[in-house]
């Protein structure tokens, strides 16, 4: 019996059917009484009436208990007027039960749901089952406080109190709707900053462009990239980096109008949609405001953080007919803004797109060059400054394009770093240099440059040692040249890699010394074997006394720290004579030998020294001294 009652309690319509059955049993009892004698019948009728009324009250109480025990709300109405409701319905609406009686169903529904409710009532009035589609009808009820409550309803006709009435079972779906909204929000918003993500950005951009086409207005897309986010993230950790991005998102949101959109596309990349533009200066004003907003310091966990931003701007319809074209144009303008030094903005220009296409073609050709053996190494001599004997050579990468001819490393090395080819390219250079150097005289060294990006590989030291073992070149004959940029990104990890390499016997050289901002601190933290004075100081010595003083100081510094000093860019005999006079250790430059293919190295090894190349008339030598 308990199981039956529980089943009835879970199905609102069954509750009403159960009540009707109880009433029907009561009616059968009265029919039986007519078979008794009159006197006995009168007594029996009175007793039966009392008994029936008692049973009816009991049945009604049980029905009320069953109705109130359900989780769904129940409403019984005639012609849209509530004649009964259970406690669950009162709780959903926030009304006392007694105040619900006599109210119209339209009073407890939001206006937006009236049409659905009207159609349902009309179908029931015609004796039809309402068409609820693939599932129960969803409408919004109106809470006593005025808020909307999403519910799903089932409606049926039933006999009730000497006539037909309508019963509506109501299920509160607020929790389900909230969960659906959370899922939808997660699908279209960035989890870290809560800004729209790339998918939602594209959708809103398409809508904005469609509206602009109808209204004849302009849409601007602004792509933004933080100038110094990576060093902050690497130095202070991802937790600080995440909080920085959240604060950046907050500033960006505060900088835009209500109709505009700001989104996070990934990492430290953000984008804006600016709509309703009628004046061409609007995007420039917005970009300037964004640059200034993000130039202000951030205070995070006691850290005073200063970053900048670069902005690229593209306009619809002039710069792109589709959202993807417009976004690509803005990104191209952003690259131009960053190339210009950051902290500013650039509008897209058609020439930018041509340059971008050229870079994409060059990247494609570089990938093919690596696979098609179009690359080769040239070698520039490293010379003992006093004896003018060749100590070895620096390996320099060269690319002879089959159609364009020689392409400068200044053009394709940065491209390789940007597109991720530098890892593969760097490994090829190192392996080739070691293979070819293994055929040189045993006392000659080979110097190879490493890109800062190569140091992002945690196993870089193991890769280099494996190449040495594979090629048979002694570690003491390999010299690795790095710039200060290697140490800026992740100093501790980079120093650990350098220590492993130095412990294996490989020489470590700090290239372009003097052009960075913290060279002396690096000399203190790591025992470099060599520092190379940047060529710009050597070239300026004849005209700038300060440059001469800097070179003299670097030579003295190297001597005091027992670090070899190499002067780069020696092009005149006068420069060489001055360096010899200052006891510089090594020299390198066109005066001593231009980069040459490996086929020309045999002649270089056969020369006892390079004096014939560097002889200076006596008058000039005295002037140099």
PDB file of C-alpha atoms in Angstrom, residues 29 120 132 158 168 188 304 361 418 427 469 501 530 535-536 581 611 621:
ATOM      1  CA  UNK A  29     -22.354   2.872  -0.467  1.00  0.00           C
ATOM      2  CA  UNK A 120      -2.908  25.346 -24.053  1.00  0.00           C
ATOM      3  CA  UNK A 132       3.610  20.432 -26.541  1.00  0.00           C
ATOM      4  CA  UNK A 158     -10.228  15.936 -15.089  1.00  0.00           C
ATOM      5  CA  UNK A 168      -1.706  21.668 -14.446  1.00  0.00           C
ATOM      6  CA  UNK A 188      31.507  31.388 -25.436  1.00  0.00           C
ATOM      7  CA  UNK A 304      54.968  47.158  -9.410  1.00  0.00           C
ATOM      8  CA  UNK A 361      55.827  32.919 -49.117  1.00  0.00           C
ATOM      9  CA  UNK A 418      58.724  33.800 -35.450  1.00  0.00           C
ATOM     10  CA  UNK A 427      69.999  21.907 -35.003  1.00  0.00           C
ATOM     11  CA  UNK A 469      79.110  12.471 -29.900  1.00  0.00           C
ATOM     12  CA  UNK A 501      77.602  22.755 -21.486  1.00  0.00           C
ATOM     13  CA  UNK A 530      84.813  34.994 -24.137  1.00  0.00           C
ATOM     14  CA  UNK A 535      81.179  45.891 -34.159  1.00  0.00           C
ATOM     15  CA  UNK A 536      79.403  49.225 -33.721  1.00  0.00           C
ATOM     16  CA  UNK A 581      98.325  48.292 -29.102  1.00  0.00           C
ATOM     17  CA  UNK A 611     100.305  39.636 -42.036  1.00  0.00           C
ATOM     18  CA  UNK A 621     100.874  52.763 -38.361  1.00  0.00           C
TER      19      UNK A 621
END
